[in-house]
């Protein structure tokens, strides 16, 4: 087989065989196929697409380019959730302990922030001492002992995806549904999950801007997972405004802690109950989503989810005193609340601009490996549909210097669109996609 023939076949719109895809994936991972040929192949896939069978084969070969964890000695069913990335998404902090306290092990590999969207690993690192770099044996040991573990992506899992992803990032080939779906699913398959809930974000602050694109991606990922014997459901959720009120690493940890104490913003709490509920339902712990949500709501109310959270964070080295006294989490030196200068309703929020503002405050990075400031960010006091009178608080900015603070305040004011007429708060959950039986 020759790489050039495989590229030409895809360029001409023909479907590749599993053997041809395997040859290409393994050849690229081993350094035998150069970047220029892999780039041409990615572009051919982006332009000509893949059949579902090709996307499934590509996922399988990427997953098997490294270790594929078998966690069945720990539990018959290990669950995972994956978010495609958004603004204010701290769902893992609540959902992982919430599900684990029902005896369903959650083993999760998470990522750092990418572009304007935050990452769970950065948020976890705002807790003093928390260890995000676990080896595969440590990951398995933590899962066996505590039924919950969240770690950074290991280099041993789906290494071909790591190489392809970095290449796609600089060759304008990220935006291909089969390439995105295979990239996400190969990591989930390699990390040993039996049941996977995909949280596919839709809107201005997400990768997928329209519900049609998001649904196509979700259906493809569900199909790939199903083809590999995994139980998969996808939730399409709104990302035209931040999830919850807080955006920024330590501020989001505080909001997650409040939610685990049975408080927190209503939209975020409901999103956690739906994601966690689908995980329980997929794993057969509840007959349907409503029953699962009721079970989880009880665990928030009786403190069991909080106890599991404390067990998890401290087992991975996190400082208990910061969980018990969240005010001791990193705190920015400049904090200012901006009030509304007009009356009316918030009609729209530019979620992407909000995410970029947090990155520019120092809470995210545009370059891989750059340091971040865990303390900075924004807490919103009003969201789409809120009715405001003059002088009512709009948002609070947490910054590490006064110039950045003022800049953020101006940008955030511009990121809001107003209406004199009442505006309905948009639904957060747009659609749930289950595997076809
Ligand atoms: N996230 C991934 O892991 N891969 C992609 O291709 C896009 C988003």
Short mmCIF file of C-alpha atoms and ligand atoms in Angstrom, two decimals:
data_model
loop_
_atom_site.label_atom_id
_atom_site.label_comp_id
_atom_site.label_asym_id
_atom_site.label_seq_id
_atom_site.Cartn_x
_atom_site.Cartn_y
_atom_site.Cartn_z
CA UNK A 1 0.00 0.00 0.00
CA UNK A 2 1.14 3.57 -0.65
CA UNK A 3 0.01 6.68 1.22
CA UNK A 4 -0.27 8.65 -2.04
CA UNK A 5 -2.82 6.18 -3.46
CA UNK A 6 -4.93 6.39 -0.30
CA UNK A 7 -4.91 10.19 -0.49
CA UNK A 8 -5.87 10.10 -4.19
CA UNK A 9 -8.69 7.64 -3.52
CA UNK A 10 -10.17 9.95 -0.87
CA UNK A 11 -9.57 13.01 -3.08
CA UNK A 12 -11.68 11.30 -5.75
CA UNK A 13 -14.49 10.77 -3.28
CA UNK A 14 -14.18 7.02 -2.83
CA UNK A 15 -14.66 5.19 0.46
CA UNK A 16 -11.49 3.76 2.02
CA UNK A 17 -11.30 0.24 3.41
CA UNK A 18 -10.56 -0.39 7.09
CA UNK A 19 -7.16 -1.80 6.03
CA UNK A 20 -6.27 1.37 4.12
CA UNK A 21 -7.28 3.57 7.07
CA UNK A 22 -5.26 1.37 9.45
CA UNK A 23 -2.21 1.64 7.18
CA UNK A 24 -2.53 5.43 7.15
CA UNK A 25 -3.15 5.87 10.91
CA UNK A 26 -0.37 3.49 11.96
CA UNK A 27 2.01 4.88 9.37
CA UNK A 28 1.47 8.44 10.55
CA UNK A 29 1.67 7.52 14.24
CA UNK A 30 4.97 5.69 13.59
CA UNK A 31 6.44 8.65 11.69
CA UNK A 32 6.58 6.68 8.42
CA UNK A 33 4.00 8.90 6.72
CA UNK A 34 5.13 12.55 6.76
CA UNK A 35 3.07 15.55 7.90
CA UNK A 36 2.57 16.79 4.31
CA UNK A 37 0.83 13.57 3.27
CA UNK A 38 -1.23 13.41 6.47
CA UNK A 39 -2.28 17.06 5.91
CA UNK A 40 -3.37 16.29 2.35
CA UNK A 41 -5.34 13.29 3.58
CA UNK A 42 -7.08 15.32 6.32
CA UNK A 43 -8.02 17.98 3.77
CA UNK A 44 -9.35 15.32 1.39
CA UNK A 45 -11.50 13.92 4.24
CA UNK A 46 -12.69 17.41 5.16
CA UNK A 47 -13.76 18.08 1.56
CA UNK A 48 -15.12 14.64 0.60
CA UNK A 49 -16.34 13.32 3.97
CA UNK A 50 -16.39 9.76 5.23
CA UNK A 51 -19.05 7.07 5.35
CA UNK A 52 -20.12 5.97 8.84
CA UNK A 53 -18.17 2.74 8.30
CA UNK A 54 -15.01 4.71 7.46
CA UNK A 55 -15.45 6.99 10.50
CA UNK A 56 -15.91 3.93 12.73
CA UNK A 57 -12.78 2.26 11.30
CA UNK A 58 -10.78 5.48 11.71
CA UNK A 59 -11.92 5.72 15.36
CA UNK A 60 -11.02 2.10 16.02
CA UNK A 61 -7.53 2.38 14.55
CA UNK A 62 -6.82 5.65 16.39
CA UNK A 63 -8.00 4.10 19.68
CA UNK A 64 -5.72 1.09 19.08
CA UNK A 65 -2.69 3.24 18.23
CA UNK A 66 -1.85 3.06 21.97
CA UNK A 67 -3.09 1.32 25.12
CA UNK A 68 -6.79 0.52 25.35
CA UNK A 69 -7.75 0.24 29.00
CA UNK A 70 -9.86 -2.67 30.17
CA UNK A 71 -11.48 -1.67 33.46
CA UNK A 72 -13.76 -4.68 33.85
CA UNK A 73 -11.78 -6.07 36.79
CA UNK A 74 -12.88 -2.89 38.61
CA UNK A 75 -16.55 -2.82 37.63
CA UNK A 76 -18.83 -4.28 34.98
CA UNK A 77 -19.69 -0.79 33.74
CA UNK A 78 -17.51 2.33 33.91
CA UNK A 79 -19.12 5.56 32.75
CA UNK A 80 -17.73 8.75 31.28
CA UNK A 81 -19.04 12.04 29.99
CA UNK A 82 -17.51 14.35 27.43
CA UNK A 83 -18.28 17.96 26.71
CA UNK A 84 -17.33 19.45 23.36
CA UNK A 85 -16.33 22.61 25.23
CA UNK A 86 -18.06 25.80 26.27
CA UNK A 87 -18.11 28.83 28.56
CA UNK A 88 -18.58 28.24 32.29
CA UNK A 89 -18.73 24.46 31.90
CA UNK A 90 -17.85 23.01 35.30
CA UNK A 91 -20.21 20.04 34.96
CA UNK A 92 -17.64 17.32 35.72
CA UNK A 93 -17.08 18.73 39.22
CA UNK A 94 -20.67 17.97 40.14
CA UNK A 95 -21.63 15.09 37.86
CA UNK A 96 -18.64 12.83 38.56
CA UNK A 97 -19.18 12.60 42.37
CA UNK A 98 -22.96 12.67 41.94
CA UNK A 99 -22.89 9.57 39.74
CA UNK A 100 -20.05 7.85 41.64
CA UNK A 101 -21.95 8.07 44.93
CA UNK A 102 -24.56 5.79 43.34
CA UNK A 103 -21.96 3.05 42.99
CA UNK A 104 -21.25 3.75 39.31
CA UNK A 105 -17.50 4.23 38.73
CA UNK A 106 -16.53 7.36 36.78
CA UNK A 107 -13.10 7.24 35.13
CA UNK A 108 -12.41 10.35 33.15
CA UNK A 109 -9.59 11.84 31.13
CA UNK A 110 -10.08 15.57 30.70
CA UNK A 111 -8.38 18.34 28.79
CA UNK A 112 -7.07 21.83 29.36
CA UNK A 113 -8.74 24.96 28.02
CA UNK A 114 -8.69 25.36 24.25
CA UNK A 115 -9.11 28.78 22.64
CA UNK A 116 -11.86 30.65 24.48
CA UNK A 117 -13.36 27.60 26.14
CA UNK A 118 -12.14 26.49 29.58
CA UNK A 119 -10.87 23.03 30.52
CA UNK A 120 -11.58 20.82 33.52
CA UNK A 121 -7.89 20.13 34.16
CA UNK A 122 -7.10 23.85 34.56
CA UNK A 123 -10.08 24.25 36.88
CA UNK A 124 -8.97 21.30 39.02
CA UNK A 125 -5.50 22.81 39.28
CA UNK A 126 -6.95 25.87 40.99
CA UNK A 127 -7.31 23.59 44.04
CA UNK A 128 -3.95 23.52 45.88
CA UNK A 129 -2.16 20.16 45.58
CA UNK A 130 -4.57 18.46 43.16
CA UNK A 131 -2.63 16.02 40.98
CA UNK A 132 -3.85 15.90 37.38
CA UNK A 133 -0.92 13.84 36.04
CA UNK A 134 -1.68 10.24 36.89
CA UNK A 135 0.02 7.25 35.31
CA UNK A 136 -2.26 4.55 33.90
CA UNK A 137 -1.73 2.27 36.98
CA UNK A 138 -2.47 5.23 39.32
CA UNK A 139 -5.63 6.00 37.31
CA UNK A 140 -6.82 2.41 37.64
CA UNK A 141 -5.90 2.25 41.35
CA UNK A 142 -7.81 5.45 42.14
CA UNK A 143 -10.84 4.17 40.23
CA UNK A 144 -10.77 0.84 42.07
CA UNK A 145 -10.39 2.46 45.52
CA UNK A 146 -12.69 5.47 45.21
CA UNK A 147 -14.91 4.79 42.18
CA UNK A 148 -13.93 8.18 40.77
CA UNK A 149 -10.87 9.61 39.05
CA UNK A 150 -10.21 12.53 36.70
CA UNK A 151 -6.82 12.86 35.08
CA UNK A 152 -5.15 14.74 32.23
CA UNK A 153 -4.86 12.95 28.91
CA UNK A 154 -2.19 10.25 29.07
CA UNK A 155 0.32 10.07 26.22
CA UNK A 156 -0.22 6.29 26.10
CA UNK A 157 -3.87 6.62 25.06
CA UNK A 158 -4.79 7.24 21.40
CA UNK A 159 -1.38 8.77 20.53
CA UNK A 160 -2.32 8.90 16.83
CA UNK A 161 -5.13 11.31 17.72
CA UNK A 162 -2.66 13.57 19.54
CA UNK A 163 -0.57 13.78 16.35
CA UNK A 164 -3.50 14.22 13.97
CA UNK A 165 -5.13 16.82 16.23
CA UNK A 166 -1.98 18.97 16.40
CA UNK A 167 -1.66 18.75 12.61
CA UNK A 168 -5.33 19.61 11.99
CA UNK A 169 -5.00 22.61 14.29
CA UNK A 170 -2.46 24.21 11.91
CA UNK A 171 -3.80 22.98 8.55
CA UNK A 172 -7.39 24.30 8.78
CA UNK A 173 -8.75 20.76 9.00
CA UNK A 174 -10.32 20.77 12.48
CA UNK A 175 -13.83 21.49 11.17
CA UNK A 176 -14.65 18.08 9.72
CA UNK A 177 -17.44 16.09 11.39
CA UNK A 178 -15.88 12.63 10.91
CA UNK A 179 -12.46 13.88 12.05
CA UNK A 180 -13.93 15.53 15.17
CA UNK A 181 -16.16 12.55 15.97
CA UNK A 182 -13.33 10.03 15.58
CA UNK A 183 -10.94 12.20 17.59
CA UNK A 184 -13.33 12.42 20.55
CA UNK A 185 -14.56 8.83 20.41
CA UNK A 186 -11.09 7.27 20.00
CA UNK A 187 -10.05 8.80 23.35
CA UNK A 188 -13.23 7.62 25.06
CA UNK A 189 -12.80 4.09 23.70
CA UNK A 190 -9.10 4.00 24.71
CA UNK A 191 -9.86 5.13 28.26
CA UNK A 192 -12.11 2.13 28.84
CA UNK A 193 -15.59 3.64 29.18
CA UNK A 194 -18.54 1.28 28.65
CA UNK A 195 -21.19 3.99 28.74
CA UNK A 196 -20.59 7.52 27.48
CA UNK A 197 -22.73 10.65 27.67
CA UNK A 198 -21.72 13.29 25.14
CA UNK A 199 -22.56 16.89 25.95
CA UNK A 200 -22.53 18.58 22.55
CA UNK A 201 -22.64 22.35 22.95
CA UNK A 202 -24.44 24.50 20.38
CA UNK A 203 -24.23 28.24 19.83
CA UNK A 204 -21.93 31.24 19.64
CA UNK A 205 -19.73 30.03 22.50
CA UNK A 206 -19.30 26.52 21.04
CA UNK A 207 -17.56 24.65 18.27
CA UNK A 208 -20.90 23.88 16.57
CA UNK A 209 -22.87 27.03 15.84
CA UNK A 210 -26.11 25.48 14.60
CA UNK A 211 -28.34 22.77 15.99
CA UNK A 212 -28.17 20.94 12.62
CA UNK A 213 -24.35 20.69 12.75
CA UNK A 214 -24.41 19.68 16.41
CA UNK A 215 -27.03 17.03 15.78
CA UNK A 216 -25.07 15.58 12.85
CA UNK A 217 -21.94 15.38 15.02
CA UNK A 218 -23.86 13.87 17.93
CA UNK A 219 -25.55 11.23 15.74
CA UNK A 220 -22.23 10.24 14.20
CA UNK A 221 -20.55 9.87 17.61
CA UNK A 222 -23.48 7.84 18.96
CA UNK A 223 -23.31 5.58 15.90
CA UNK A 224 -19.54 5.10 16.19
CA UNK A 225 -19.86 4.23 19.89
CA UNK A 226 -22.72 1.86 19.21
CA UNK A 227 -20.68 0.20 16.45
CA UNK A 228 -17.99 -0.49 19.04
CA UNK A 229 -20.37 -2.00 21.57
CA UNK A 230 -20.55 1.08 23.82
CA UNK A 231 -23.71 2.62 25.20
CA UNK A 232 -23.79 6.23 24.08
CA UNK A 233 -26.27 9.11 24.34
CA UNK A 234 -25.77 12.74 23.40
CA UNK A 235 -27.27 15.86 24.91
CA UNK A 236 -27.39 18.98 22.75
CA UNK A 237 -27.10 21.93 25.11
CA UNK A 238 -27.23 25.67 24.58
CA UNK A 239 -24.01 27.68 24.55
CA UNK A 240 -25.37 31.07 23.53
CA UNK A 241 -24.75 32.20 27.11
CA UNK A 242 -22.48 30.86 29.86
CA UNK A 243 -23.53 27.75 31.78
CA UNK A 244 -24.28 28.84 35.35
CA UNK A 245 -23.14 32.27 36.52
CA UNK A 246 -19.37 31.92 36.96
CA UNK A 247 -16.71 31.87 34.22
CA UNK A 248 -13.08 31.50 35.33
CA UNK A 249 -11.24 28.66 37.01
CA UNK A 250 -11.47 29.16 40.81
CA UNK A 251 -14.80 31.01 40.48
CA UNK A 252 -16.24 27.95 38.71
CA UNK A 253 -14.90 25.64 41.42
CA UNK A 254 -16.70 27.80 44.00
CA UNK A 255 -19.92 27.58 42.00
CA UNK A 256 -19.58 23.80 41.74
CA UNK A 257 -19.05 23.60 45.52
CA UNK A 258 -22.23 25.64 46.08
CA UNK A 259 -24.10 23.28 43.75
CA UNK A 260 -22.78 20.24 45.63
CA UNK A 261 -24.20 21.86 48.77
CA UNK A 262 -27.60 21.72 47.04
CA UNK A 263 -27.47 25.35 45.88
CA UNK A 264 -25.91 26.91 42.78
CA UNK A 265 -27.55 28.42 39.69
CA UNK A 266 -30.72 26.66 38.52
CA UNK A 267 -29.59 26.13 34.89
CA UNK A 268 -26.31 24.56 35.97
CA UNK A 269 -27.96 22.31 38.56
CA UNK A 270 -30.52 21.09 36.01
CA UNK A 271 -27.79 20.45 33.43
CA UNK A 272 -25.87 18.33 35.99
CA UNK A 273 -29.02 16.34 36.82
CA UNK A 274 -29.64 15.65 33.12
CA UNK A 275 -26.04 14.65 32.29
CA UNK A 276 -25.71 12.54 35.45
CA UNK A 277 -29.21 11.14 34.96
CA UNK A 278 -28.37 9.95 31.44
CA UNK A 279 -25.24 8.28 32.84
CA UNK A 280 -27.31 6.37 35.45
CA UNK A 281 -29.91 5.47 32.83
CA UNK A 282 -27.33 4.20 30.30
CA UNK A 283 -25.70 2.06 32.98
CA UNK A 284 -29.05 0.56 33.97
CA UNK A 285 -29.15 2.12 37.45
CA UNK A 286 -32.47 3.84 36.75
CA UNK A 287 -35.45 2.95 34.57
CA UNK A 288 -35.67 6.38 32.96
CA UNK A 289 -34.27 9.89 33.08
CA UNK A 290 -36.89 11.26 35.49
CA UNK A 291 -36.21 8.48 38.01
CA UNK A 292 -32.44 9.03 37.63
CA UNK A 293 -32.77 12.78 38.17
CA UNK A 294 -34.80 12.23 41.35
CA UNK A 295 -32.12 9.85 42.68
CA UNK A 296 -29.41 12.43 41.99
CA UNK A 297 -31.38 15.34 43.45
CA UNK A 298 -31.66 13.33 46.68
CA UNK A 299 -27.88 12.85 46.79
CA UNK A 300 -27.36 16.58 46.44
CA UNK A 301 -29.83 17.24 49.24
CA UNK A 302 -28.56 14.62 51.72
CA UNK A 303 -24.85 15.48 51.33
CA UNK A 304 -23.75 12.20 49.73
CA UNK A 305 -22.54 13.87 46.54
CA UNK A 306 -20.57 16.39 48.59
CA UNK A 307 -18.95 13.58 50.65
CA UNK A 308 -17.91 11.81 47.43
CA UNK A 309 -16.50 15.06 46.04
CA UNK A 310 -14.38 15.54 49.18
CA UNK A 311 -13.17 11.91 48.99
CA UNK A 312 -12.23 12.32 45.31
CA UNK A 313 -10.44 15.67 45.54
CA UNK A 314 -8.46 14.74 48.66
CA UNK A 315 -7.55 11.29 47.22
CA UNK A 316 -5.92 13.12 44.29
CA UNK A 317 -4.01 15.39 46.70
CA UNK A 318 -6.34 18.43 46.80
CA UNK A 319 -6.39 20.61 49.90
CA UNK A 320 -9.46 19.83 52.04
CA UNK A 321 -9.38 23.24 53.73
CA UNK A 322 -10.00 24.97 50.38
CA UNK A 323 -13.07 22.84 49.76
CA UNK A 324 -14.41 23.55 53.23
CA UNK A 325 -13.57 27.26 52.98
CA UNK A 326 -13.94 28.13 49.28
CA UNK A 327 -13.09 31.75 50.07
CA UNK A 328 -9.48 30.54 50.43
CA UNK A 329 -9.36 29.43 46.76
CA UNK A 330 -7.28 31.81 44.57
CA UNK A 331 -8.77 35.31 44.83
CA UNK A 332 -8.13 38.22 42.45
CA UNK A 333 -6.90 41.53 43.94
CA UNK A 334 -9.30 43.71 41.88
CA UNK A 335 -13.01 42.96 42.08
CA UNK A 336 -15.72 45.27 40.72
CA UNK A 337 -19.45 44.89 40.23
CA UNK A 338 -20.98 46.70 37.26
CA UNK A 339 -24.60 47.82 37.51
CA UNK A 340 -27.17 48.31 34.82
CA UNK A 341 -27.44 51.85 33.48
CA UNK A 342 -30.82 51.15 31.93
CA UNK A 343 -33.97 49.20 32.51
CA UNK A 344 -35.15 46.34 30.30
CA UNK A 345 -34.44 42.72 29.50
CA UNK A 346 -31.25 40.99 28.39
CA UNK A 347 -31.96 39.64 24.92
CA UNK A 348 -28.60 38.06 23.99
CA UNK A 349 -25.11 37.51 25.35
CA UNK A 350 -22.04 37.06 23.15
CA UNK A 351 -20.73 33.89 24.78
CA UNK A 352 -17.60 33.74 22.62
CA UNK A 353 -16.67 37.32 23.56
CA UNK A 354 -17.26 36.47 27.24
CA UNK A 355 -14.90 33.49 26.91
CA UNK A 356 -12.25 35.63 25.16
CA UNK A 357 -12.57 38.30 27.85
CA UNK A 358 -11.79 35.70 30.53
CA UNK A 359 -8.78 34.48 28.51
CA UNK A 360 -7.54 38.10 28.25
CA UNK A 361 -8.02 38.59 32.00
CA UNK A 362 -5.44 35.77 32.28
CA UNK A 363 -7.86 32.91 32.96
CA UNK A 364 -7.09 30.97 29.76
CA UNK A 365 -4.38 30.62 27.16
CA UNK A 366 -4.04 31.15 23.42
CA UNK A 367 -0.74 29.24 23.32
CA UNK A 368 -0.22 25.67 24.51
CA UNK A 369 1.60 25.52 27.86
CA UNK A 370 1.22 29.24 28.74
CA UNK A 371 0.63 29.94 32.47
CA UNK A 372 -2.84 31.00 33.63
CA UNK A 373 -4.24 32.96 36.57
CA UNK A 374 -6.77 30.76 38.41
CA UNK A 375 -8.29 33.67 40.33
CA UNK A 376 -9.66 35.83 37.51
CA UNK A 377 -13.03 35.70 35.77
CA UNK A 378 -16.60 36.93 35.80
CA UNK A 379 -19.71 36.22 37.83
CA UNK A 380 -22.97 37.18 36.09
CA UNK A 381 -25.92 38.41 38.14
CA UNK A 382 -28.23 38.48 35.11
CA UNK A 383 -28.58 36.31 32.01
CA UNK A 384 -30.82 36.10 28.92
CA UNK A 385 -34.41 36.87 29.92
CA UNK A 386 -33.48 38.67 33.17
CA UNK A 387 -35.46 41.84 33.84
CA UNK A 388 -33.27 44.67 35.12
CA UNK A 389 -33.94 48.08 36.61
CA UNK A 390 -31.41 50.93 36.63
CA UNK A 391 -28.72 50.22 39.23
CA UNK A 392 -29.33 46.45 39.43
CA UNK A 393 -26.08 44.39 39.46
CA UNK A 394 -25.16 42.98 36.04
CA UNK A 395 -21.83 41.22 36.55
CA UNK A 396 -18.74 41.20 38.79
CA UNK A 397 -15.28 41.14 37.23
CA UNK A 398 -12.32 39.57 39.09
CA UNK A 399 -9.01 40.83 37.66
CA UNK A 400 -5.34 40.93 38.53
CA UNK A 401 -4.85 44.57 37.52
CA UNK A 402 -7.02 47.64 37.16
CA UNK A 403 -6.39 48.16 33.42
CA UNK A 404 -7.56 44.64 32.56
CA UNK A 405 -10.51 45.13 34.89
CA UNK A 406 -11.70 48.27 33.08
CA UNK A 407 -11.14 46.70 29.66
CA UNK A 408 -13.19 43.65 30.66
CA UNK A 409 -16.05 45.81 31.98
CA UNK A 410 -16.31 47.69 28.65
CA UNK A 411 -16.16 44.48 26.57
CA UNK A 412 -18.80 42.77 28.70
CA UNK A 413 -21.18 45.71 28.41
CA UNK A 414 -20.78 45.48 24.62
CA UNK A 415 -21.37 41.72 24.75
CA UNK A 416 -24.94 42.24 26.01
CA UNK A 417 -27.94 42.99 23.79
CA UNK A 418 -31.05 44.55 25.35
CA UNK A 419 -34.76 44.66 24.74
CA UNK A 420 -37.54 46.77 26.21
CA UNK A 421 -39.97 43.89 25.63
CA UNK A 422 -39.94 40.78 27.81
CA UNK A 423 -37.60 38.03 26.61
CA UNK A 424 -38.12 34.38 27.51
CA UNK A 425 -35.14 32.59 29.06
CA UNK A 426 -33.97 30.08 26.41
CA UNK A 427 -34.09 26.35 27.17
CA UNK A 428 -30.70 24.93 28.09
CA UNK A 429 -31.28 21.36 26.90
CA UNK A 430 -32.12 21.40 23.20
CA UNK A 431 -32.35 17.71 22.38
CA UNK A 432 -31.33 14.28 23.66
CA UNK A 433 -30.12 11.73 21.12
CA UNK A 434 -30.11 8.06 22.06
CA UNK A 435 -28.73 5.11 20.13
CA UNK A 436 -31.16 3.51 17.72
CA UNK A 437 -32.01 -0.01 18.70
N1 LIG B 1 -12.13 17.79 20.62
C1 LIG B 1 -11.36 16.72 20.30
O1 LIG B 1 -10.94 15.98 21.18
N2 LIG B 1 -11.08 16.52 18.99
C2 LIG B 1 -11.52 17.30 18.00
O2 LIG B 1 -11.23 17.04 16.85
C3 LIG B 1 -12.32 18.41 18.35
C4 LIG B 1 -12.61 18.62 19.67
#
